[in-house]
Amino acid sequence: MTAKLGIAIARRLGASCVSLVFVVVAVFFITSALPGDVAQSLLGQAATPDAVAALRHSLRLDEPVLLRFASWAGGLLRGDFGMSLVSHQSVMSMVHERLLHSLLLAGITTLFAVPTALLLGTLSAIFRNTVFDRCVSVLTLCVVSVPEFLVATLAVLVFAVQLHLLPALASISDIHSIGSFLAAFSMPVATLGCVIVGQMARMTRAVMVNVLSSSWVEMAILKGVSPTAIILRHVLPNVVAPLFNVMALSLSYLLGGVVIVESVFHYPGIASLMVDSVTSRDIPLVQSCALIFCAAYLLLTTLADIVALFSAQERNGA
């Protein structure tokens, strides 16, 4: 690794750290400005003003916002996400199990979506301007145009309500066999994977077509190199970095889709936990969940940029 590349990576990491600090500040003040009062929500509408004021004082909600931010940010530096205002449990303990469930859903979706999208995109690029290419392009465009909540609702209506093939709720506590595992994850994974496959396949096709149209690939064809050798030896090594960018950007979209999917299928993940905490005005829990989503998105985009820097260094070296 050259000094120039090291400086570029250091700058990108520094920019990510600055962005993370901005995210921490933005998450706190935006969530603190949410309408509603957790004290009033806990005590009910019949509570007296004195009771509400006493509960707000016990929850430290009457402190100045800057003091609360300093306390919360200091806790983050120590690895302490605070306590839930509603359940009085540690936010870390509440997030931990739900985060594992969301990672499981994201991992299964990735295992399904990434190979499918790469295969469709690569085949479309190889057989571009054919009937297969046009069919895949139209299909992926239609899939990308449909929002996740509509796909999830239609999936429940067709496969759970009409056909009675799959359960409407993704209950992972009832998983005891491969069949129950497939039944629980089929609709959430398919809903998340549809849009990701559509986006990634279209971007993969664009990357592959760009490389296949290069002069050195045409020269290899003129020299009589077999199509398989051209794809495996010449094309794929040169599209690894762009494809990694495609995967990182597509998987970052997964972070937004999982909120809708977990809510529709009542999947016990961190996204549904955040939605529930917004409803109950549990601000520390909302802040922690939002920060995790933002940090995950920032991590994916940073990794994509670093891979792009390595790719650019290799091309310049070549």
mmCIF file of C-alpha atoms in Angstrom:
data_model
loop_
_atom_site.group_PDB
_atom_site.id
_atom_site.type_symbol
_atom_site.label_atom_id
_atom_site.label_comp_id
_atom_site.label_asym_id
_atom_site.label_seq_id
_atom_site.Cartn_x
_atom_site.Cartn_y
_atom_site.Cartn_z
ATOM 1 C CA MET A 1 0.000 0.000 0.000
ATOM 2 C CA THR A 2 1.467 3.324 -1.068
ATOM 3 C CA ALA A 3 1.613 6.437 1.071
ATOM 4 C CA LYS A 4 -0.892 8.169 -1.193
ATOM 5 C CA LEU A 5 -3.392 5.351 -0.751
ATOM 6 C CA GLY A 6 -2.843 5.340 3.008
ATOM 7 C CA ILE A 7 -3.539 9.068 3.179
ATOM 8 C CA ALA A 8 -6.696 8.661 1.118
ATOM 9 C CA ILE A 9 -7.948 5.870 3.385
ATOM 10 C CA ALA A 10 -7.100 7.904 6.487
ATOM 11 C CA ARG A 11 -9.048 10.848 5.096
ATOM 12 C CA ARG A 12 -12.037 8.637 4.354
ATOM 13 C CA LEU A 13 -11.948 7.151 7.842
ATOM 14 C CA GLY A 14 -11.634 10.633 9.305
ATOM 15 C CA ALA A 15 -14.634 11.799 7.307
ATOM 16 C CA SER A 16 -16.573 8.781 8.575
ATOM 17 C CA CYS A 17 -15.708 9.637 12.165
ATOM 18 C CA VAL A 18 -16.845 13.234 11.647
ATOM 19 C CA SER A 19 -20.049 11.948 10.051
ATOM 20 C CA LEU A 20 -20.605 9.626 13.005
ATOM 21 C CA VAL A 21 -20.246 12.519 15.447
ATOM 22 C CA PHE A 22 -22.756 14.505 13.394
ATOM 23 C CA VAL A 23 -25.099 11.508 13.408
ATOM 24 C CA VAL A 24 -24.865 11.208 17.201
ATOM 25 C CA VAL A 25 -25.754 14.884 17.628
ATOM 26 C CA ALA A 26 -28.533 14.763 15.033
ATOM 27 C CA VAL A 27 -30.084 11.569 16.423
ATOM 28 C CA PHE A 28 -30.225 12.952 19.944
ATOM 29 C CA PHE A 29 -31.719 16.351 19.154
ATOM 30 C CA ILE A 30 -34.164 15.053 16.534
ATOM 31 C CA THR A 31 -35.478 12.324 18.823
ATOM 32 C CA SER A 32 -35.617 14.756 21.737
ATOM 33 C CA ALA A 33 -37.847 16.990 19.616
ATOM 34 C CA LEU A 34 -40.380 14.215 18.968
ATOM 35 C CA PRO A 35 -43.899 15.185 20.071
ATOM 36 C CA GLY A 36 -45.417 13.552 23.109
ATOM 37 C CA ASP A 37 -44.375 13.055 26.711
ATOM 38 C CA VAL A 38 -43.330 9.668 28.036
ATOM 39 C CA ALA A 39 -44.345 10.677 31.563
ATOM 40 C CA GLN A 40 -47.833 11.571 30.432
ATOM 41 C CA SER A 41 -47.979 8.360 28.371
ATOM 42 C CA LEU A 42 -46.999 6.213 31.354
ATOM 43 C CA LEU A 43 -49.397 7.833 33.817
ATOM 44 C CA GLY A 44 -52.322 8.232 31.435
ATOM 45 C CA GLN A 45 -54.489 11.207 30.590
ATOM 46 C CA ALA A 46 -56.073 11.246 34.056
ATOM 47 C CA ALA A 47 -52.757 11.979 35.790
ATOM 48 C CA THR A 48 -52.443 15.238 37.665
ATOM 49 C CA PRO A 49 -49.839 17.831 36.610
ATOM 50 C CA ASP A 50 -47.959 17.291 39.891
ATOM 51 C CA ALA A 51 -47.692 13.542 39.246
ATOM 52 C CA VAL A 52 -46.475 14.118 35.718
ATOM 53 C CA ALA A 53 -43.927 16.673 36.924
ATOM 54 C CA ALA A 54 -42.689 14.288 39.632
ATOM 55 C CA LEU A 55 -42.241 11.462 37.127
ATOM 56 C CA ARG A 56 -40.462 13.749 34.677
ATOM 57 C CA HIS A 57 -38.085 14.735 37.462
ATOM 58 C CA SER A 58 -37.398 11.109 38.397
ATOM 59 C CA LEU A 59 -36.700 10.310 34.728
ATOM 60 C CA ARG A 60 -34.467 13.406 34.449
ATOM 61 C CA LEU A 61 -36.599 14.747 31.638
ATOM 62 C CA ASP A 62 -36.752 18.202 33.222
ATOM 63 C CA GLU A 63 -32.995 18.716 32.910
ATOM 64 C CA PRO A 64 -31.609 21.070 30.219
ATOM 65 C CA VAL A 65 -31.253 19.374 26.830
ATOM 66 C CA LEU A 66 -27.524 20.051 26.620
ATOM 67 C CA LEU A 67 -26.969 18.404 30.003
ATOM 68 C CA ARG A 68 -28.966 15.351 28.901
ATOM 69 C CA PHE A 69 -26.966 15.198 25.667
ATOM 70 C CA ALA A 70 -23.663 15.334 27.529
ATOM 71 C CA SER A 71 -24.801 12.541 29.840
ATOM 72 C CA TRP A 72 -25.997 10.393 26.913
ATOM 73 C CA ALA A 73 -22.890 10.980 24.794
ATOM 74 C CA GLY A 74 -20.654 10.210 27.761
ATOM 75 C CA GLY A 75 -22.518 6.963 28.268
ATOM 76 C CA LEU A 76 -21.992 6.055 24.607
ATOM 77 C CA LEU A 77 -18.255 6.498 25.021
ATOM 78 C CA ARG A 78 -18.375 4.058 27.940
ATOM 79 C CA GLY A 79 -20.563 1.609 26.024
ATOM 80 C CA ASP A 80 -23.619 2.489 28.112
ATOM 81 C CA PHE A 81 -26.757 3.189 26.059
ATOM 82 C CA GLY A 82 -28.775 4.125 29.126
ATOM 83 C CA MET A 83 -31.978 2.752 30.632
ATOM 84 C CA SER A 84 -35.399 2.372 29.073
ATOM 85 C CA LEU A 85 -37.855 4.942 30.362
ATOM 86 C CA VAL A 86 -40.763 2.502 30.056
ATOM 87 C CA SER A 87 -39.427 -0.908 31.139
ATOM 88 C CA HIS A 88 -36.523 0.425 33.260
ATOM 89 C CA GLN A 89 -34.272 -2.219 31.715
ATOM 90 C CA SER A 90 -30.857 -1.679 30.212
ATOM 91 C CA VAL A 91 -31.161 -0.500 26.612
ATOM 92 C CA MET A 92 -28.173 -2.648 25.682
ATOM 93 C CA SER A 93 -29.846 -5.809 26.956
ATOM 94 C CA MET A 94 -33.060 -4.972 25.107
ATOM 95 C CA VAL A 95 -31.258 -4.200 21.858
ATOM 96 C CA HIS A 96 -28.866 -7.164 21.961
ATOM 97 C CA GLU A 97 -31.344 -9.971 21.342
ATOM 98 C CA ARG A 98 -33.383 -7.989 18.837
ATOM 99 C CA LEU A 99 -30.216 -7.023 16.959
ATOM 100 C CA LEU A 100 -29.231 -10.671 16.626
ATOM 101 C CA HIS A 101 -32.647 -11.442 15.156
ATOM 102 C CA SER A 102 -32.318 -8.602 12.644
ATOM 103 C CA LEU A 103 -28.821 -9.735 11.687
ATOM 104 C CA LEU A 104 -30.177 -13.236 11.122
ATOM 105 C CA LEU A 105 -32.881 -11.891 8.810
ATOM 106 C CA ALA A 106 -30.393 -9.660 6.992
ATOM 107 C CA GLY A 107 -27.904 -12.519 6.640
ATOM 108 C CA ILE A 108 -30.465 -14.918 5.165
ATOM 109 C CA THR A 109 -31.699 -12.209 2.804
ATOM 110 C CA THR A 110 -28.134 -11.486 1.707
ATOM 111 C CA LEU A 111 -27.439 -15.171 1.034
ATOM 112 C CA PHE A 112 -30.544 -15.280 -1.138
ATOM 113 C CA ALA A 113 -30.388 -11.880 -2.844
ATOM 114 C CA VAL A 114 -26.703 -11.385 -3.650
ATOM 115 C CA PRO A 115 -26.058 -14.584 -5.678
ATOM 116 C CA THR A 116 -29.407 -14.238 -7.450
ATOM 117 C CA ALA A 117 -28.769 -10.616 -8.386
ATOM 118 C CA LEU A 118 -25.187 -11.232 -9.501
ATOM 119 C CA LEU A 119 -26.278 -14.185 -11.637
ATOM 120 C CA LEU A 120 -29.130 -12.275 -13.287
ATOM 121 C CA GLY A 121 -27.013 -9.174 -13.848
ATOM 122 C CA THR A 122 -24.083 -11.139 -15.275
ATOM 123 C CA LEU A 123 -26.258 -13.201 -17.618
ATOM 124 C CA SER A 124 -28.089 -10.084 -18.770
ATOM 125 C CA ALA A 125 -24.768 -8.431 -19.584
ATOM 126 C CA ILE A 126 -23.453 -11.480 -21.436
ATOM 127 C CA PHE A 127 -26.682 -11.922 -23.425
ATOM 128 C CA ARG A 128 -27.431 -8.203 -23.683
ATOM 129 C CA ASN A 129 -30.025 -7.000 -26.186
ATOM 130 C CA THR A 130 -31.594 -10.460 -26.296
ATOM 131 C CA VAL A 131 -35.055 -11.556 -25.206
ATOM 132 C CA PHE A 132 -33.619 -12.807 -21.901
ATOM 133 C CA ASP A 133 -31.979 -9.442 -21.233
ATOM 134 C CA ARG A 134 -35.176 -7.536 -21.992
ATOM 135 C CA CYS A 135 -37.262 -9.838 -19.799
ATOM 136 C CA VAL A 136 -34.875 -9.463 -16.870
ATOM 137 C CA SER A 137 -34.755 -5.679 -17.331
ATOM 138 C CA VAL A 138 -38.542 -5.370 -17.352
ATOM 139 C CA LEU A 139 -38.922 -7.740 -14.394
ATOM 140 C CA THR A 140 -36.316 -5.991 -12.250
ATOM 141 C CA LEU A 141 -37.771 -2.579 -13.126
ATOM 142 C CA CYS A 142 -41.222 -3.729 -12.034
ATOM 143 C CA VAL A 143 -39.851 -5.182 -8.802
ATOM 144 C CA VAL A 144 -37.927 -2.003 -7.952
ATOM 145 C CA SER A 145 -41.023 0.110 -8.598
ATOM 146 C CA VAL A 146 -43.146 -1.725 -6.029
ATOM 147 C CA PRO A 147 -42.659 -0.634 -2.373
ATOM 148 C CA GLU A 148 -41.919 -3.237 0.288
ATOM 149 C CA PHE A 149 -45.101 -2.658 2.260
ATOM 150 C CA LEU A 150 -47.184 -3.508 -0.798
ATOM 151 C CA VAL A 151 -45.132 -6.636 -1.526
ATOM 152 C CA ALA A 152 -45.437 -7.710 2.115
ATOM 153 C CA THR A 153 -49.176 -7.057 2.221
ATOM 154 C CA LEU A 154 -49.801 -8.956 -1.013
ATOM 155 C CA ALA A 155 -47.631 -11.835 0.213
ATOM 156 C CA VAL A 156 -49.684 -12.113 3.403
ATOM 157 C CA LEU A 157 -52.956 -11.845 1.480
ATOM 158 C CA VAL A 158 -52.031 -14.523 -1.062
ATOM 159 C CA PHE A 159 -49.903 -17.052 0.801
ATOM 160 C CA ALA A 160 -51.334 -16.712 4.322
ATOM 161 C CA VAL A 161 -54.957 -15.648 3.910
ATOM 162 C CA GLN A 162 -55.969 -17.165 0.573
ATOM 163 C CA LEU A 163 -53.729 -20.215 0.120
ATOM 164 C CA HIS A 164 -52.927 -20.912 3.811
ATOM 165 C CA LEU A 165 -49.424 -22.034 2.837
ATOM 166 C CA LEU A 166 -47.370 -19.798 5.128
ATOM 167 C CA PRO A 167 -47.974 -18.131 8.504
ATOM 168 C CA ALA A 168 -48.806 -14.441 8.441
ATOM 169 C CA LEU A 169 -46.517 -13.761 11.413
ATOM 170 C CA ALA A 170 -42.815 -14.584 11.453
ATOM 171 C CA SER A 171 -42.572 -16.246 14.860
ATOM 172 C CA ILE A 172 -39.018 -17.478 15.312
ATOM 173 C CA SER A 173 -39.781 -18.871 18.762
ATOM 174 C CA ASP A 174 -41.747 -21.707 17.129
ATOM 175 C CA ILE A 175 -38.877 -22.838 14.893
ATOM 176 C CA HIS A 176 -38.060 -26.478 15.646
ATOM 177 C CA SER A 177 -37.305 -27.890 12.196
ATOM 178 C CA ILE A 178 -36.173 -26.923 8.719
ATOM 179 C CA GLY A 179 -39.791 -26.763 7.601
ATOM 180 C CA SER A 180 -40.790 -24.333 10.341
ATOM 181 C CA PHE A 181 -37.643 -22.300 9.635
ATOM 182 C CA LEU A 182 -38.539 -21.971 5.961
ATOM 183 C CA ALA A 183 -42.144 -21.165 6.809
ATOM 184 C CA ALA A 184 -41.136 -18.393 9.209
ATOM 185 C CA PHE A 185 -38.552 -16.717 6.969
ATOM 186 C CA SER A 186 -39.954 -17.278 3.464
ATOM 187 C CA MET A 187 -42.159 -14.205 3.188
ATOM 188 C CA PRO A 188 -39.900 -11.716 5.075
ATOM 189 C CA VAL A 189 -36.829 -12.795 3.093
ATOM 190 C CA ALA A 190 -38.698 -12.774 -0.225
ATOM 191 C CA THR A 191 -40.117 -9.312 0.494
ATOM 192 C CA LEU A 192 -36.733 -7.851 1.389
ATOM 193 C CA GLY A 193 -34.957 -9.711 -1.391
ATOM 194 C CA CYS A 194 -37.255 -8.589 -4.201
ATOM 195 C CA VAL A 195 -36.199 -4.962 -4.246
ATOM 196 C CA ILE A 196 -32.554 -5.748 -3.451
ATOM 197 C CA VAL A 197 -32.339 -8.300 -6.272
ATOM 198 C CA GLY A 198 -33.920 -5.832 -8.678
ATOM 199 C CA GLN A 199 -31.581 -2.978 -7.794
ATOM 200 C CA MET A 200 -28.430 -5.071 -7.601
ATOM 201 C CA ALA A 201 -29.152 -6.970 -10.824
ATOM 202 C CA ARG A 202 -29.601 -3.725 -12.775
ATOM 203 C CA MET A 203 -26.429 -2.193 -11.354
ATOM 204 C CA THR A 204 -24.486 -5.426 -11.896
ATOM 205 C CA ARG A 205 -25.580 -5.493 -15.528
ATOM 206 C CA ALA A 206 -24.403 -1.897 -16.014
ATOM 207 C CA VAL A 207 -20.995 -2.686 -14.502
ATOM 208 C CA MET A 208 -20.556 -5.863 -16.538
ATOM 209 C CA VAL A 209 -21.636 -4.218 -19.802
ATOM 210 C CA ASN A 210 -19.129 -1.426 -19.214
ATOM 211 C CA VAL A 211 -16.289 -3.923 -18.785
ATOM 212 C CA LEU A 212 -17.407 -6.199 -21.622
ATOM 213 C CA SER A 213 -17.441 -3.186 -23.959
ATOM 214 C CA SER A 214 -13.814 -2.293 -23.205
ATOM 215 C CA SER A 215 -11.147 -2.547 -25.877
ATOM 216 C CA TRP A 216 -9.094 -5.248 -24.161
ATOM 217 C CA VAL A 217 -12.096 -7.575 -23.954
ATOM 218 C CA GLU A 218 -12.709 -7.042 -27.672
ATOM 219 C CA MET A 219 -9.048 -7.833 -28.312
ATOM 220 C CA ALA A 220 -9.368 -11.070 -26.331
ATOM 221 C CA ILE A 221 -12.395 -12.020 -28.419
ATOM 222 C CA LEU A 222 -10.470 -11.329 -31.643
ATOM 223 C CA LYS A 223 -7.650 -13.559 -30.390
ATOM 224 C CA GLY A 224 -10.088 -16.437 -30.064
ATOM 225 C CA VAL A 225 -10.262 -16.615 -26.277
ATOM 226 C CA SER A 226 -13.306 -18.605 -25.185
ATOM 227 C CA PRO A 227 -16.214 -16.678 -23.617
ATOM 228 C CA THR A 228 -15.820 -18.619 -20.361
ATOM 229 C CA ALA A 229 -12.152 -17.684 -20.094
ATOM 230 C CA ILE A 230 -12.940 -14.052 -20.874
ATOM 231 C CA ILE A 231 -15.517 -13.894 -18.076
ATOM 232 C CA LEU A 232 -13.481 -15.793 -15.459
ATOM 233 C CA ARG A 233 -9.954 -14.524 -16.204
ATOM 234 C CA HIS A 234 -10.460 -11.031 -17.588
ATOM 235 C CA VAL A 235 -13.863 -9.623 -16.655
ATOM 236 C CA LEU A 236 -14.555 -10.827 -13.102
ATOM 237 C CA PRO A 237 -11.193 -9.716 -11.619
ATOM 238 C CA ASN A 238 -11.833 -6.205 -12.972
ATOM 239 C CA VAL A 239 -15.368 -5.888 -11.642
ATOM 240 C CA VAL A 240 -14.774 -7.077 -8.066
ATOM 241 C CA ALA A 241 -14.444 -3.556 -6.656
ATOM 242 C CA PRO A 242 -17.406 -2.069 -8.582
ATOM 243 C CA LEU A 243 -19.550 -5.062 -7.660
ATOM 244 C CA PHE A 244 -18.588 -4.655 -4.015
ATOM 245 C CA ASN A 245 -19.791 -1.053 -4.242
ATOM 246 C CA VAL A 246 -23.019 -2.311 -5.780
ATOM 247 C CA MET A 247 -23.496 -4.844 -2.972
ATOM 248 C CA ALA A 248 -22.697 -2.303 -0.245
ATOM 249 C CA LEU A 249 -25.162 0.247 -1.602
ATOM 250 C CA SER A 250 -27.856 -2.376 -2.127
ATOM 251 C CA LEU A 251 -27.398 -3.869 1.341
ATOM 252 C CA SER A 252 -27.545 -0.402 2.874
ATOM 253 C CA TYR A 253 -31.011 -0.171 1.343
ATOM 254 C CA LEU A 254 -31.816 -3.305 3.316
ATOM 255 C CA LEU A 255 -31.585 -1.243 6.508
ATOM 256 C CA GLY A 256 -34.599 0.810 5.477
ATOM 257 C CA GLY A 257 -36.639 -2.073 4.141
ATOM 258 C CA VAL A 258 -36.237 -4.117 7.297
ATOM 259 C CA VAL A 259 -38.268 -1.545 9.262
ATOM 260 C CA ILE A 260 -41.324 -2.151 7.079
ATOM 261 C CA VAL A 261 -40.867 -5.910 6.849
ATOM 262 C CA GLU A 262 -40.446 -6.428 10.593
ATOM 263 C CA SER A 263 -43.504 -4.294 11.273
ATOM 264 C CA VAL A 264 -45.744 -6.084 8.753
ATOM 265 C CA PHE A 265 -44.709 -9.612 9.747
ATOM 266 C CA HIS A 266 -44.241 -8.770 13.462
ATOM 267 C CA TYR A 267 -40.700 -10.071 13.291
ATOM 268 C CA PRO A 268 -38.937 -9.556 16.644
ATOM 269 C CA GLY A 269 -36.033 -7.498 15.319
ATOM 270 C CA ILE A 270 -34.466 -4.181 16.173
ATOM 271 C CA ALA A 271 -36.580 -2.305 13.615
ATOM 272 C CA SER A 272 -39.848 -3.407 15.191
ATOM 273 C CA LEU A 273 -38.343 -2.555 18.592
ATOM 274 C CA MET A 274 -37.665 0.976 17.361
ATOM 275 C CA VAL A 275 -41.218 1.340 16.035
ATOM 276 C CA ASP A 276 -42.621 0.173 19.384
ATOM 277 C CA SER A 277 -40.338 2.528 21.294
ATOM 278 C CA VAL A 278 -41.485 5.467 19.156
ATOM 279 C CA THR A 279 -45.087 4.595 19.998
ATOM 280 C CA SER A 280 -44.332 4.488 23.723
ATOM 281 C CA ARG A 281 -42.085 7.594 23.565
ATOM 282 C CA ASP A 282 -39.147 5.606 24.975
ATOM 283 C CA ILE A 283 -36.562 8.119 23.790
ATOM 284 C CA PRO A 284 -33.322 6.350 24.922
ATOM 285 C CA LEU A 285 -34.418 3.217 23.089
ATOM 286 C CA VAL A 286 -35.343 5.189 19.965
ATOM 287 C CA GLN A 287 -31.983 6.951 20.030
ATOM 288 C CA SER A 288 -30.022 3.719 20.368
ATOM 289 C CA CYS A 289 -31.886 1.942 17.567
ATOM 290 C CA ALA A 290 -31.584 4.928 15.228
ATOM 291 C CA LEU A 291 -27.881 5.230 16.002
ATOM 292 C CA ILE A 292 -27.316 1.553 15.199
ATOM 293 C CA PHE A 293 -29.046 1.925 11.816
ATOM 294 C CA CYS A 294 -27.045 5.038 10.965
ATOM 295 C CA ALA A 295 -23.756 3.488 12.050
ATOM 296 C CA ALA A 296 -24.440 0.358 9.973
ATOM 297 C CA TYR A 297 -25.173 2.461 6.880
ATOM 298 C CA LEU A 298 -22.039 4.524 7.455
ATOM 299 C CA LEU A 299 -19.958 1.355 7.849
ATOM 300 C CA LEU A 300 -21.213 -0.116 4.565
ATOM 301 C CA THR A 301 -20.598 3.065 2.570
ATOM 302 C CA THR A 302 -17.146 3.498 4.126
ATOM 303 C CA LEU A 303 -16.148 -0.052 3.214
ATOM 304 C CA ALA A 304 -17.372 0.537 -0.341
ATOM 305 C CA ASP A 305 -15.280 3.709 -0.622
ATOM 306 C CA ILE A 306 -12.159 1.992 0.731
ATOM 307 C CA VAL A 307 -12.539 -0.878 -1.743
ATOM 308 C CA ALA A 308 -12.952 1.685 -4.524
ATOM 309 C CA LEU A 309 -9.712 3.354 -3.432
ATOM 310 C CA PHE A 310 -7.852 0.037 -3.578
ATOM 311 C CA SER A 311 -9.335 -0.638 -7.006
ATOM 312 C CA ALA A 312 -8.271 2.760 -8.298
ATOM 313 C CA GLN A 313 -4.751 2.174 -6.923
ATOM 314 C CA GLU A 314 -4.500 -1.152 -8.758
ATOM 315 C CA ARG A 315 -5.677 0.363 -12.034
ATOM 316 C CA ASN A 316 -3.194 3.212 -11.740
ATOM 317 C CA GLY A 317 -0.451 0.739 -10.908
ATOM 318 C CA ALA A 318 -1.333 -1.352 -13.915
#
